[in-house]
Structures are given as structure tokens and as C-alpha cells.
Amino acid sequence: MKKYLTILFFLLPVCLLAQTSADTTYKPVEYPEGFTAQLNVVYTKVNGWEGKVDLYLPPKKNKPTPVLINIHGGGWNHGVKESQGGFNTFFKAGFAVANMEYRLTGQATAPAAIEDTRCALIYLIKNAAALNIDINKIVIMGGSAGGHLALMGGLLGNDYRFDTNCPEIGNIKVAAIIDKYGITDVWDWGYGKNITSKSATNWLGEKAKDSTFARSVSPINYITKNSPPIFIVHGDADPTVPYQQSVDLHKKLLAAGVKTEFITVQGGLHGKFDKEKNSEINKAIMKFIAELKW
């Protein structure tokens, strides 16, 4: 009996964790009247895994619409698309929204999440006519690890090195990138002098000591004069992702002559800004987008 009780003791936390994960529910995304939702659309398949995206589309009677690709954060090792919301600002501006998921570290290490981001982008471009979206008005946005993926997805442009799971379709571009406190230098996040994280080395997996590979999956190394406009927001007291990474990204964008805006949230942590600050940020994002030459 004692043996069985011991086994039960060790299994109980696992069971509780599994139950908690299974029972986690999120508030459904609310969208305007006339919009339609296509949930869990498969945008790619890799070794039995299905990459899914939730699409929220304006009425088709209108001309092709701009689209926001949204990517959740979580250190590349946790998080779900269902946790995302707050798209009303984009809905009101007439945007379609594509809220995507990607392979996490436990499923596949780097560069899998980048490959998935590119596949989602390619899926939207290939199906633009059916979805009534304008391929010249694609905005990609994410926070934390999602910010990193948004940057990589957009900055790669017609560099197809991570498009191995999806066929090339010619010109791939985004109109703008919205980077919310994203990782811009994966090697620095793993081994730098500021804040470091095992999330970085775990995501790099077998290539955790390969600095050349880490640079190849770091957005800071893809800035050119032809990079798309980038909006950055980061709290200067972020305890998770170094604020300095966004500072360095912004400096490099300015040096290259790329349109950019950088909002520093004074005393801000890793996201979780108050309602007033989030409202201010959303207005700044929409102003930044409105100024795009598209």
C-alpha cells in the first residue's frame, strides 16, 4: 500500500497539471457584425503536425482588405493562439486578422517556428483572392517570442532559406512589422551580459552552442535599407527580454534609413502594460500604419 501511495504522490502533480491545461478556456474573439470567422484552418503540415490559423474576415462585398498576422509569445515553448485577443482596433480599421499557432520547442527546435511563420505568410498570399485580402497590405505583429517571429517572417522577404516546408511563390513581402518587446538577438538572450534565458538555448536545441546558427535566426542580422517599416514597443524595466535589444534594433533601422518608431514604456515590464498605456500604444500603431505608402 505504501508503494502505491508513493506512486500516486508523484503522479498527482502531473495529473493536476494536465487537467489544468486541458481545462484552460479563453474568451472567444469578438468581431464586428458582417465579419466571418474561419477557425483552425490548416496552413501547413509537418511530420504529422498541423499548423492552424484562425481567420477573421470582413465582408467580401468590400474591396480586398489589409490583413494582420498575429503571433503569440511564450519563449517559443508555450502559449496558444486562443490566448490572443484585442483585435478591435484592427477590425474597426477594416483589417482581416490571421491569428496563428506554430511549433513549440517541445515539438521542434529552431528554426521550426520561423518556418511555420513563413508558411502562414505564404498561405495567405497564395489564398489572397479567396480570402479577399490585399497582399500589398500585410502587417505582421507579435509580442516577445511572437515579436521575434514577426520580425523574422517579415525581414526575410525573398530570402527563402526557411521556406523548406512551403513552396516558393515568388515575391514575399509585408507592409509593416509590429514588434512588441521581441527577441532580436537570440545568441545574446542565451549568453549575453544583460538578461539571459534558458528559453533561448532550449529553442536552439542541438545548435545551442552554434553562434553562426543563432545569428541566422536573429532579426537584428537581417536589417537592410529595403527592410519593411518597423514599429517597436518595449518596457525599459523588462525583466525577461533585454530592453537594450530593442534599442539596438532601432539604432540599426535608423542607420539603414528604414521607417521606424520606438515607444519606450517608462518602468514597463514584459508587456502587461496598463489599459491606458495599451490604448496609447494601439493608437500609435494605427497612426504608424496609416502613414504607410500603400
Coordinates of C-alpha atoms in Angstrom, one line a residue:
M1 CA 0.0 0.0 0.0
K2 CA 2.8 2.4 0.9
K3 CA 4.4 1.8 -2.5
Y4 CA 1.2 2.6 -4.3
L5 CA 0.7 5.8 -2.3
T6 CA 4.2 6.9 -3.2
I7 CA 3.5 6.4 -6.8
L8 CA 0.2 8.3 -6.5
F9 CA 2.0 11.1 -4.7
F10 CA 4.4 11.6 -7.6
L11 CA 1.8 11.2 -10.3
L12 CA -0.7 13.6 -8.8
P13 CA 1.0 16.9 -9.7
V14 CA 1.4 15.7 -13.3
C15 CA -2.3 14.8 -13.4
L16 CA -3.3 18.1 -12.0
L17 CA -1.1 20.0 -14.5
A18 CA -2.6 18.1 -17.4
Q19 CA -6.1 18.7 -16.0
T20 CA -5.3 22.4 -15.6
S21 CA -4.0 22.7 -19.2
A22 CA -7.0 20.8 -20.6
D23 CA -9.5 22.9 -18.6
T24 CA -7.9 26.3 -19.6
T25 CA -10.5 28.3 -21.5
Y26 CA -10.1 31.6 -23.3
K27 CA -12.7 34.2 -24.2
P28 CA -13.6 33.9 -27.9
V29 CA -12.5 36.7 -30.1
E30 CA -15.4 39.1 -30.7
Y31 CA -15.6 40.5 -34.2
P32 CA -18.0 43.0 -35.8
E33 CA -21.3 42.2 -37.4
G34 CA -20.7 41.2 -41.0
F35 CA -17.3 39.6 -40.4
T36 CA -16.9 35.8 -40.6
A37 CA -14.6 33.5 -38.7
Q38 CA -12.8 30.5 -40.1
L39 CA -11.2 28.7 -37.1
N40 CA -8.4 26.2 -37.1
V41 CA -7.7 26.5 -40.8
V42 CA -4.7 24.3 -41.6
Y43 CA -2.0 26.4 -43.3
T44 CA 0.8 23.7 -43.2
K45 CA 1.5 20.1 -42.3
V46 CA 4.9 18.9 -41.0
N47 CA 5.6 15.3 -39.9
G48 CA 2.0 14.8 -38.7
W49 CA 1.7 18.2 -37.1
E50 CA -0.9 20.6 -38.4
G51 CA -0.3 24.3 -38.2
K52 CA -3.6 26.1 -37.7
V53 CA -4.7 29.7 -38.0
D54 CA -7.9 31.5 -37.0
L55 CA -9.1 33.8 -39.7
Y56 CA -11.5 36.8 -39.1
L57 CA -12.6 38.2 -42.4
P58 CA -14.5 41.4 -43.3
P59 CA -17.5 41.2 -45.7
K60 CA -16.4 40.1 -49.2
K61 CA -18.6 42.8 -50.8
N62 CA -15.8 45.2 -50.0
K63 CA -12.5 45.6 -51.9
P64 CA -9.6 43.4 -50.8
T65 CA -8.7 44.3 -47.3
P66 CA -5.4 44.7 -45.3
V67 CA -4.6 41.8 -43.1
L68 CA -2.9 41.5 -39.7
I69 CA -0.9 38.3 -38.9
N70 CA -0.8 37.9 -35.1
I71 CA 1.7 35.6 -33.4
H72 CA 1.6 34.7 -29.7
G73 CA 4.6 34.7 -27.4
G74 CA 5.8 32.3 -24.7
G75 CA 9.5 31.8 -25.2
W76 CA 8.9 29.5 -28.2
N77 CA 8.0 26.9 -25.6
H78 CA 4.4 27.6 -24.5
G79 CA 1.4 29.6 -25.5
V80 CA -1.6 29.1 -27.7
K81 CA -3.3 31.3 -30.3
E82 CA -6.6 31.2 -28.3
S83 CA -4.9 33.3 -25.7
Q84 CA -4.8 36.3 -28.1
G85 CA -7.4 39.0 -28.4
G86 CA -7.7 42.7 -28.5
F87 CA -8.1 43.0 -32.3
N88 CA -10.9 45.5 -32.2
T89 CA -8.6 48.4 -33.2
F90 CA -7.7 46.5 -36.4
F91 CA -11.3 45.3 -37.1
K92 CA -12.5 48.9 -36.9
A93 CA -9.8 49.9 -39.4
G94 CA -11.2 47.2 -41.8
F95 CA -8.4 44.7 -41.3
A96 CA -8.8 40.9 -41.6
V97 CA -6.9 39.1 -38.9
A98 CA -5.0 35.8 -39.1
N99 CA -4.2 34.6 -35.6
M100 CA -1.7 31.8 -35.9
E101 CA 0.0 29.0 -33.9
Y102 CA 3.4 27.4 -34.5
R103 CA 5.5 24.5 -33.4
L104 CA 6.8 25.0 -29.9
T105 CA 10.3 23.8 -28.6
G106 CA 8.8 20.6 -27.3
Q107 CA 7.6 19.7 -30.7
A108 CA 10.6 21.0 -32.8
T109 CA 13.5 23.3 -32.1
A110 CA 14.8 26.2 -34.2
P111 CA 14.2 27.1 -36.9
A112 CA 10.8 25.4 -36.9
A113 CA 8.8 28.3 -35.5
I114 CA 10.3 30.6 -38.2
E115 CA 9.4 28.0 -40.9
D116 CA 5.8 28.0 -39.6
T117 CA 5.6 31.8 -39.6
R118 CA 6.8 31.9 -43.2
C119 CA 4.3 29.1 -44.2
A120 CA 1.4 31.1 -42.7
L121 CA 2.5 34.2 -44.6
I122 CA 2.8 32.2 -47.8
Y123 CA -0.6 30.5 -47.2
L124 CA -2.2 34.0 -47.0
I125 CA -0.5 35.2 -50.2
K126 CA -1.5 32.1 -52.1
N127 CA -5.1 32.3 -50.9
A128 CA -5.4 36.0 -51.1
A129 CA -8.1 36.0 -53.8
A130 CA -10.3 33.5 -52.0
L131 CA -9.9 35.4 -48.7
N132 CA -10.3 38.8 -50.3
I133 CA -7.1 40.2 -48.7
D134 CA -4.6 42.6 -50.3
I135 CA -1.2 41.1 -50.5
N136 CA 0.3 44.5 -50.6
K137 CA -1.2 45.4 -47.2
I138 CA 0.1 42.6 -44.9
V139 CA 1.1 43.7 -41.4
I140 CA 2.7 41.1 -39.1
M141 CA 2.7 41.5 -35.3
G142 CA 3.8 39.6 -32.2
G143 CA 4.9 40.0 -28.6
S144 CA 8.0 38.5 -27.0
A145 CA 8.8 35.3 -28.9
G146 CA 6.0 36.3 -31.2
G147 CA 7.7 39.6 -31.8
H148 CA 10.8 37.7 -32.8
L149 CA 8.8 35.6 -35.3
A150 CA 7.1 38.6 -36.7
L151 CA 10.4 40.3 -37.3
M152 CA 11.9 37.2 -38.9
G153 CA 8.9 36.5 -41.0
G154 CA 8.8 40.0 -42.4
L155 CA 12.6 40.7 -42.6
L156 CA 13.4 37.6 -44.6
G157 CA 11.4 38.9 -47.5
N158 CA 12.5 37.0 -50.6
D159 CA 15.2 35.1 -48.7
Y160 CA 13.7 31.5 -48.9
R161 CA 16.2 29.7 -46.6
F162 CA 13.5 28.8 -44.0
D163 CA 10.7 28.1 -46.5
T164 CA 11.5 24.4 -46.9
N165 CA 8.0 23.3 -45.8
C166 CA 6.2 25.6 -48.2
P167 CA 6.6 26.1 -51.9
E168 CA 8.1 29.3 -53.1
I169 CA 5.6 31.7 -54.6
G170 CA 7.8 34.5 -55.9
N171 CA 7.6 37.8 -54.2
I172 CA 7.1 37.7 -50.5
K173 CA 6.8 40.9 -48.5
V174 CA 5.0 42.5 -45.7
A175 CA 4.0 46.2 -45.5
A176 CA 5.0 46.6 -41.8
I177 CA 6.1 44.8 -38.7
I178 CA 4.8 45.4 -35.2
D179 CA 7.4 44.2 -32.7
K180 CA 6.3 44.2 -29.1
Y181 CA 9.3 43.6 -26.8
G182 CA 10.5 40.8 -29.1
I183 CA 13.8 39.0 -29.0
T184 CA 16.1 40.5 -31.7
D185 CA 19.3 38.7 -30.9
V186 CA 18.9 35.0 -29.9
W187 CA 22.6 34.5 -29.0
D188 CA 22.6 37.5 -26.7
W189 CA 19.4 36.3 -25.0
G190 CA 21.1 32.9 -24.4
Y191 CA 24.6 34.1 -23.4
G192 CA 24.6 37.9 -23.2
K193 CA 25.7 40.2 -20.4
N194 CA 22.2 41.5 -19.7
I195 CA 19.3 39.2 -19.2
T196 CA 19.6 35.6 -20.3
S197 CA 17.1 32.8 -20.7
K198 CA 17.2 29.1 -21.0
S199 CA 14.3 29.5 -23.4
A200 CA 16.8 30.7 -26.0
T201 CA 19.2 27.8 -25.6
N202 CA 16.4 25.2 -25.4
W203 CA 14.9 26.6 -28.6
L204 CA 18.3 26.4 -30.3
G205 CA 18.4 22.7 -29.2
E206 CA 21.3 20.8 -30.6
K207 CA 22.7 24.1 -32.0
A208 CA 22.7 25.9 -28.7
K209 CA 26.5 26.4 -28.9
D210 CA 26.5 27.3 -32.6
S211 CA 26.8 31.1 -32.7
T212 CA 26.6 31.2 -36.5
F213 CA 23.2 29.4 -36.5
A214 CA 22.0 31.6 -33.7
R215 CA 22.8 34.7 -35.8
S216 CA 20.9 33.2 -38.7
V217 CA 17.7 33.1 -36.6
S218 CA 18.2 36.6 -35.1
P219 CA 16.3 39.5 -36.7
I220 CA 19.0 42.1 -35.9
N221 CA 21.1 40.5 -38.6
Y222 CA 18.6 41.0 -41.4
I223 CA 18.2 44.7 -41.5
T224 CA 18.8 46.3 -44.8
K225 CA 17.8 49.6 -46.5
N226 CA 14.9 47.6 -48.1
S227 CA 13.5 46.3 -44.8
P228 CA 9.8 47.0 -44.2
P229 CA 8.8 49.7 -41.7
I230 CA 9.0 48.5 -38.1
F231 CA 7.1 49.7 -35.0
I232 CA 8.8 48.8 -31.7
V233 CA 7.4 49.0 -28.2
H234 CA 9.4 47.8 -25.1
G235 CA 9.3 48.5 -21.4
D236 CA 12.7 49.8 -20.1
A237 CA 12.3 47.7 -16.9
D238 CA 11.6 44.4 -18.8
P239 CA 13.0 41.6 -16.6
T240 CA 12.6 38.9 -19.3
V241 CA 13.8 40.3 -22.7
P242 CA 16.6 42.9 -22.5
Y243 CA 15.3 46.4 -23.4
Q244 CA 18.7 47.0 -25.0
Q245 CA 17.8 44.6 -27.7
S246 CA 15.1 46.9 -28.9
V247 CA 17.4 49.9 -28.5
D248 CA 19.9 48.2 -30.8
L249 CA 17.3 47.2 -33.3
H250 CA 16.0 50.8 -33.5
K251 CA 19.5 52.2 -34.0
K252 CA 20.3 49.8 -36.8
L253 CA 17.0 50.6 -38.5
L254 CA 17.7 54.3 -38.3
A255 CA 21.2 53.8 -39.7
A256 CA 19.8 51.8 -42.6
G257 CA 17.2 54.5 -43.3
V258 CA 14.2 52.3 -42.6
K259 CA 11.0 53.9 -41.4
T260 CA 10.6 53.1 -37.7
E261 CA 9.1 54.2 -34.5
F262 CA 10.2 53.2 -31.0
I263 CA 8.0 53.7 -27.9
T264 CA 9.7 53.2 -24.6
V265 CA 7.3 52.4 -21.7
Q266 CA 8.9 54.0 -18.7
G267 CA 9.1 51.5 -15.9
G268 CA 7.3 49.0 -18.2
L269 CA 7.8 45.3 -17.6
H270 CA 7.5 42.4 -20.1
G271 CA 4.2 43.6 -21.6
K272 CA 1.3 43.7 -19.1
F273 CA 1.0 47.4 -19.6
D274 CA -1.9 49.2 -18.0
K275 CA -5.1 49.8 -20.0
E276 CA -4.3 53.5 -20.6
K277 CA -0.8 52.7 -21.9
N278 CA -2.1 49.9 -24.2
S279 CA -4.7 52.3 -25.6
E280 CA -1.9 54.8 -26.3
I281 CA 0.2 52.1 -28.0
N282 CA -2.7 51.0 -30.2
K283 CA -3.4 54.5 -31.4
A284 CA 0.3 54.9 -32.2
I285 CA 0.4 51.6 -34.1
M286 CA -2.6 52.6 -36.2
K287 CA -1.1 56.1 -36.9
F288 CA 2.1 54.4 -37.9
I289 CA 0.2 52.1 -40.3
A290 CA -1.9 55.0 -41.7
E291 CA 1.3 56.7 -42.7
L292 CA 2.5 53.8 -44.8
K293 CA 2.7 54.4 -48.5
W294 CA 0.5 51.6 -49.7

